PDB file of C-alpha atoms in Angstrom:
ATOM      1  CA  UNK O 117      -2.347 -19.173  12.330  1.00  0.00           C
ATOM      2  CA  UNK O 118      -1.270 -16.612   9.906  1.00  0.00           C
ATOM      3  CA  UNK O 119       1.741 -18.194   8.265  1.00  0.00           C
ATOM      4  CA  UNK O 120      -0.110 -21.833   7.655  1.00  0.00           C
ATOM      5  CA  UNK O 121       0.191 -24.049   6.023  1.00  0.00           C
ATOM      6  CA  UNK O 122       4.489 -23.025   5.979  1.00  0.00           C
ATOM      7  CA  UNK O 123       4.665 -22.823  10.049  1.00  0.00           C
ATOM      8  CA  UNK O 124       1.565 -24.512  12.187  1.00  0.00           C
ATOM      9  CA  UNK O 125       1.282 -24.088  15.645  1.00  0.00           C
ATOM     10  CA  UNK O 126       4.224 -26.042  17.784  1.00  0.00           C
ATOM     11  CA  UNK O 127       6.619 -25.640  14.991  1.00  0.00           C
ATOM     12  CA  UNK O 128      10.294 -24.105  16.244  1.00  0.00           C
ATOM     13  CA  UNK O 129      11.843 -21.646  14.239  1.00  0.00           C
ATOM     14  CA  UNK O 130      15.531 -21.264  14.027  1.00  0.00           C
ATOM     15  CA  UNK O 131      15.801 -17.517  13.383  1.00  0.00           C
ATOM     16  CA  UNK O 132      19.638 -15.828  11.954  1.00  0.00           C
ATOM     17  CA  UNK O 133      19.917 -13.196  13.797  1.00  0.00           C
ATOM     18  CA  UNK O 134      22.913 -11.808  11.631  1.00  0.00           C
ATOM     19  CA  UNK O 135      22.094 -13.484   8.408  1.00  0.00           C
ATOM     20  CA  UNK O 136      21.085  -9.123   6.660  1.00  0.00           C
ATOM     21  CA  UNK O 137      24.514  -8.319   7.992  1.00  0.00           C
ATOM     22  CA  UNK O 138      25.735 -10.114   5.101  1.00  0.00           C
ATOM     23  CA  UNK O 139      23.178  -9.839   2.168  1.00  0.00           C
ATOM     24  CA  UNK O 140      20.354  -8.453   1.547  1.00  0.00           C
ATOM     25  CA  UNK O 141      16.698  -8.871   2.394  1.00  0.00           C
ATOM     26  CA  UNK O 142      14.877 -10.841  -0.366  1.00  0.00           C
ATOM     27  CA  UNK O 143      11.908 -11.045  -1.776  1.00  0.00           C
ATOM     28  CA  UNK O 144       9.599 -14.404  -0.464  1.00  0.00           C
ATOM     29  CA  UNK O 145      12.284 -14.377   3.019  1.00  0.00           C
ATOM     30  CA  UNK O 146      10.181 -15.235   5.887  1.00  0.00           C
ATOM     31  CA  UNK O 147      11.796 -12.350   8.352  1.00  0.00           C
ATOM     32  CA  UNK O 148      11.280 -12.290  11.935  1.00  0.00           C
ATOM     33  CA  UNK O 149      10.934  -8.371  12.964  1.00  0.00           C
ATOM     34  CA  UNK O 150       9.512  -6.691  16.648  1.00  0.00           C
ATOM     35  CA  UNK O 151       6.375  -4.819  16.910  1.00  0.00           C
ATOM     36  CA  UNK O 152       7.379  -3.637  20.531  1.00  0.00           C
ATOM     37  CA  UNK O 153       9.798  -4.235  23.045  1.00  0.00           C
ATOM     38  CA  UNK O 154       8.594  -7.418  23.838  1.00  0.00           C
ATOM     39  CA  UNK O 155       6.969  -9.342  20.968  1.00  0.00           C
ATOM     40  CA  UNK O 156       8.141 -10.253  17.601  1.00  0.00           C
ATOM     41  CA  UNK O 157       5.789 -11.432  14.832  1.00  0.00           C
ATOM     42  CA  UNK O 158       6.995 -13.286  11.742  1.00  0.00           C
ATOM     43  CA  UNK O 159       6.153 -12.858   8.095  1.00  0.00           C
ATOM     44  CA  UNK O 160       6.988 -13.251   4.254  1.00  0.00           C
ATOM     45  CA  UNK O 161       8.519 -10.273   2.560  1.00  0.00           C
ATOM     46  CA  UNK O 162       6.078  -9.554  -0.506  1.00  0.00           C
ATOM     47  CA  UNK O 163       6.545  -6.047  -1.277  1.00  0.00           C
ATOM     48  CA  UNK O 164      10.680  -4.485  -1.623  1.00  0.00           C
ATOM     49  CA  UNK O 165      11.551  -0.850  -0.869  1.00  0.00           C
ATOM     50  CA  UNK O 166      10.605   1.633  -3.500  1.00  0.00           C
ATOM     51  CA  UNK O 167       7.688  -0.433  -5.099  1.00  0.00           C
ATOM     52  CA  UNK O 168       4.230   0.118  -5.721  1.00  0.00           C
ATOM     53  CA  UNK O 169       1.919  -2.673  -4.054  1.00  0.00           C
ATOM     54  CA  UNK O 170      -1.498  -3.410  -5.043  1.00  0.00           C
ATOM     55  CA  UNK O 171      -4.253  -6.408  -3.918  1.00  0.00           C
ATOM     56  CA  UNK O 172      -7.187  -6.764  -6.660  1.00  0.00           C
ATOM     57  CA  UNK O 173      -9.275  -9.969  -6.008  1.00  0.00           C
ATOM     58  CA  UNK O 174      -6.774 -11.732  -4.104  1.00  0.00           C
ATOM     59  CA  UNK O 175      -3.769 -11.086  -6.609  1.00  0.00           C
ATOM     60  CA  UNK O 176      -1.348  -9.296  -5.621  1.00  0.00           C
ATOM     61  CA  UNK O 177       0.245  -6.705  -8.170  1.00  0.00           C
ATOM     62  CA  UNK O 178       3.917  -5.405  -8.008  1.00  0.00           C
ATOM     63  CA  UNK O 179       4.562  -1.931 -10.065  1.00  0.00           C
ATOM     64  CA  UNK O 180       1.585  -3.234 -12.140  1.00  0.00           C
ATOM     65  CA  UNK O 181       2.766  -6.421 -12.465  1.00  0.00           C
ATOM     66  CA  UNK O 182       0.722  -9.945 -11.178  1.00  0.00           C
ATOM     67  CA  UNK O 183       3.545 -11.280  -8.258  1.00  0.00           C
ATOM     68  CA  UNK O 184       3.400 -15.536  -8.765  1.00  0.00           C
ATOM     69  CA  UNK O 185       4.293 -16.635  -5.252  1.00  0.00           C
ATOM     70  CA  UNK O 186       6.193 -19.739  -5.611  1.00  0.00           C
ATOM     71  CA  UNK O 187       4.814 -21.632  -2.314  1.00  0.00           C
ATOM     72  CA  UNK O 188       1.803 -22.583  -0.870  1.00  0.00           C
ATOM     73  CA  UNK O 189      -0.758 -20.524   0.516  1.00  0.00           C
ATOM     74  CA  UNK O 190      -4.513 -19.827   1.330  1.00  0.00           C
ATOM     75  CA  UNK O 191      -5.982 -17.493  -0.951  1.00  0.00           C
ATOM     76  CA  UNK O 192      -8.386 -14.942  -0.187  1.00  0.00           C
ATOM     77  CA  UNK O 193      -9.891 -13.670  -3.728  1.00  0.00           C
ATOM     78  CA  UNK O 194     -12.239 -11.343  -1.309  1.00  0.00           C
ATOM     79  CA  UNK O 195      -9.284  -9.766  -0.614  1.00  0.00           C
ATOM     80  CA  UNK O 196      -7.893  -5.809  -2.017  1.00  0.00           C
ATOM     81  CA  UNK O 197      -5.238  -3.143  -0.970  1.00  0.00           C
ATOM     82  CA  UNK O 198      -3.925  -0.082  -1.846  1.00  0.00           C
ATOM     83  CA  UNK O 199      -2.214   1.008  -4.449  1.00  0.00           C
ATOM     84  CA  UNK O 200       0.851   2.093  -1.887  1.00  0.00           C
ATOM     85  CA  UNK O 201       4.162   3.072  -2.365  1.00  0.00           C
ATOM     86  CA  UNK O 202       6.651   1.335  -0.335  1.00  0.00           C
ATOM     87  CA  UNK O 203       8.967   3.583   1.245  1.00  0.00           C
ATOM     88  CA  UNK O 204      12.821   3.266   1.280  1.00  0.00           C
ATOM     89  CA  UNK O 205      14.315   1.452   3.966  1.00  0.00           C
ATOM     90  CA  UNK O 206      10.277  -0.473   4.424  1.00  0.00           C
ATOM     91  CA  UNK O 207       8.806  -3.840   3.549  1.00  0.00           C
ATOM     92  CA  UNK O 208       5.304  -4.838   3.105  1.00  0.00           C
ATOM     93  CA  UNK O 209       4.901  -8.763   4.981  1.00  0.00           C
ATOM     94  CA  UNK O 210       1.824 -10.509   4.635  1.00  0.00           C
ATOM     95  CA  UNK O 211       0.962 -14.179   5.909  1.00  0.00           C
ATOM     96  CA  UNK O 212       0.461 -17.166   4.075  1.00  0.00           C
ATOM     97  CA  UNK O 213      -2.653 -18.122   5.413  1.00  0.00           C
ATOM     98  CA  UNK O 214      -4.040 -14.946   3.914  1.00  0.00           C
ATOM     99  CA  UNK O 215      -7.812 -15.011   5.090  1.00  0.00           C
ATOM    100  CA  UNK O 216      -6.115 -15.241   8.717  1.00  0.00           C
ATOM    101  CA  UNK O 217      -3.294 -13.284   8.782  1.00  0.00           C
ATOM    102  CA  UNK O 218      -2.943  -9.449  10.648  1.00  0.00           C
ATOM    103  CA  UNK O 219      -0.578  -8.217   7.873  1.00  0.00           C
ATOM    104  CA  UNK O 220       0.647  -5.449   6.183  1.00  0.00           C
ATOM    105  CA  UNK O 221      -2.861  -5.397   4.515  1.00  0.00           C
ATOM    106  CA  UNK O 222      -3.968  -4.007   7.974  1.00  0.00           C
ATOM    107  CA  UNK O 223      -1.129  -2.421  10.304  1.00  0.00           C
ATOM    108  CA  UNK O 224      -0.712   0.913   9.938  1.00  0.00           C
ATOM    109  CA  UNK O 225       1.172   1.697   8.913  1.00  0.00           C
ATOM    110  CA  UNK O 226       1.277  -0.991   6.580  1.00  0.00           C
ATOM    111  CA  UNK O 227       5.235  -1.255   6.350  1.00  0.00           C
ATOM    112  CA  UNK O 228       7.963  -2.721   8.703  1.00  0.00           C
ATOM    113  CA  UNK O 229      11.204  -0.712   9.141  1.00  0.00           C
ATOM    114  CA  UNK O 230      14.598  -2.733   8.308  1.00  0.00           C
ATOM    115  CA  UNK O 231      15.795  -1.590  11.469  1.00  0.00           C
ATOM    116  CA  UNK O 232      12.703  -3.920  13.373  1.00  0.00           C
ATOM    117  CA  UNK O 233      13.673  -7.113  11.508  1.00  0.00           C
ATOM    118  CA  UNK O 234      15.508  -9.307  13.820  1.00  0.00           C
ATOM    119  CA  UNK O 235      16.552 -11.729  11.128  1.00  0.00           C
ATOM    120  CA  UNK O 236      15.538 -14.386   8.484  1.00  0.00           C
ATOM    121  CA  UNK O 237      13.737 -17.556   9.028  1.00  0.00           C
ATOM    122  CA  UNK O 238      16.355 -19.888   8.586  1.00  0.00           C
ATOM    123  CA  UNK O 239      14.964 -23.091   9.178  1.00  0.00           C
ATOM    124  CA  UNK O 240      10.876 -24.621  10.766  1.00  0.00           C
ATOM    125  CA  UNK O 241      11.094 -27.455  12.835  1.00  0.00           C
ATOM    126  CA  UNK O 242       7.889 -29.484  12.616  1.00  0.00           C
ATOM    127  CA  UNK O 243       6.725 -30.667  16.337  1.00  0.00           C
ATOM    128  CA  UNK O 244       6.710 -34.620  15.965  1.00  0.00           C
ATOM    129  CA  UNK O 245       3.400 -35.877  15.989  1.00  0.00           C
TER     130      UNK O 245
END
């Protein structure tokens, strides 16, 4: 699953639909957002409107900078992107479980419009085993 090890299969998610009414979308937010009329995905914000994104080996670069992604993850150091500017008003997402994850890394295009996100991932709800 693309967002292991932070949501597993039978988790629940409690999504706020309204929470980016009120502030703004953040950096590391795990955002629920539609692809069409009928399916949403849900992924971690990584790259902010206006930057330039870049993969080398795994790393991921902001405006030349290495990001340090404060949670745990599966890295991929097979893994490389752009560079790509991010338009205005555009996110880049990518999975946590980033050897499995369809992502920004391979949608084209690569960016989700704000107007798509449904909300924030407010709280995961681990199925009791």
């Amino acid at each position: 699953m693309g967002m292991s090890p932070t949501i597993v299969d039978g988790d629940r998610l409690l999504i706020h639909q309204r929470f980016y009414e009120r502030v703004d979308i953040e950096r590391f937010d795990i955002v629920a957002f539609t692809v069409s009329p009928d399916l949403f995905h849900y992924k971690r914000v990584i790259g902010m409107p206006g930057e330039k994104i870049e993969i080398r080996n795994g790393e991921t670069y902001i405006n030349d900078k290495l990001l340090i992604e404060p949670f745990e993850m599966q890295k991929w150091s097979e893994s490389n992107f752009g560079p790509l500017a991010i338009p205005e008003g555009e996110y880049f997402v990518m999975g946590d479980n980033r050897p499995n994850s369809a992502d920004s890394r391979i949608w084209e295009p690569a960016t989700i419009k704000k107007g798509n996100i449904l909300g924030k991932v407010a709280e995961v709800v681990r199925k009791a085993k």
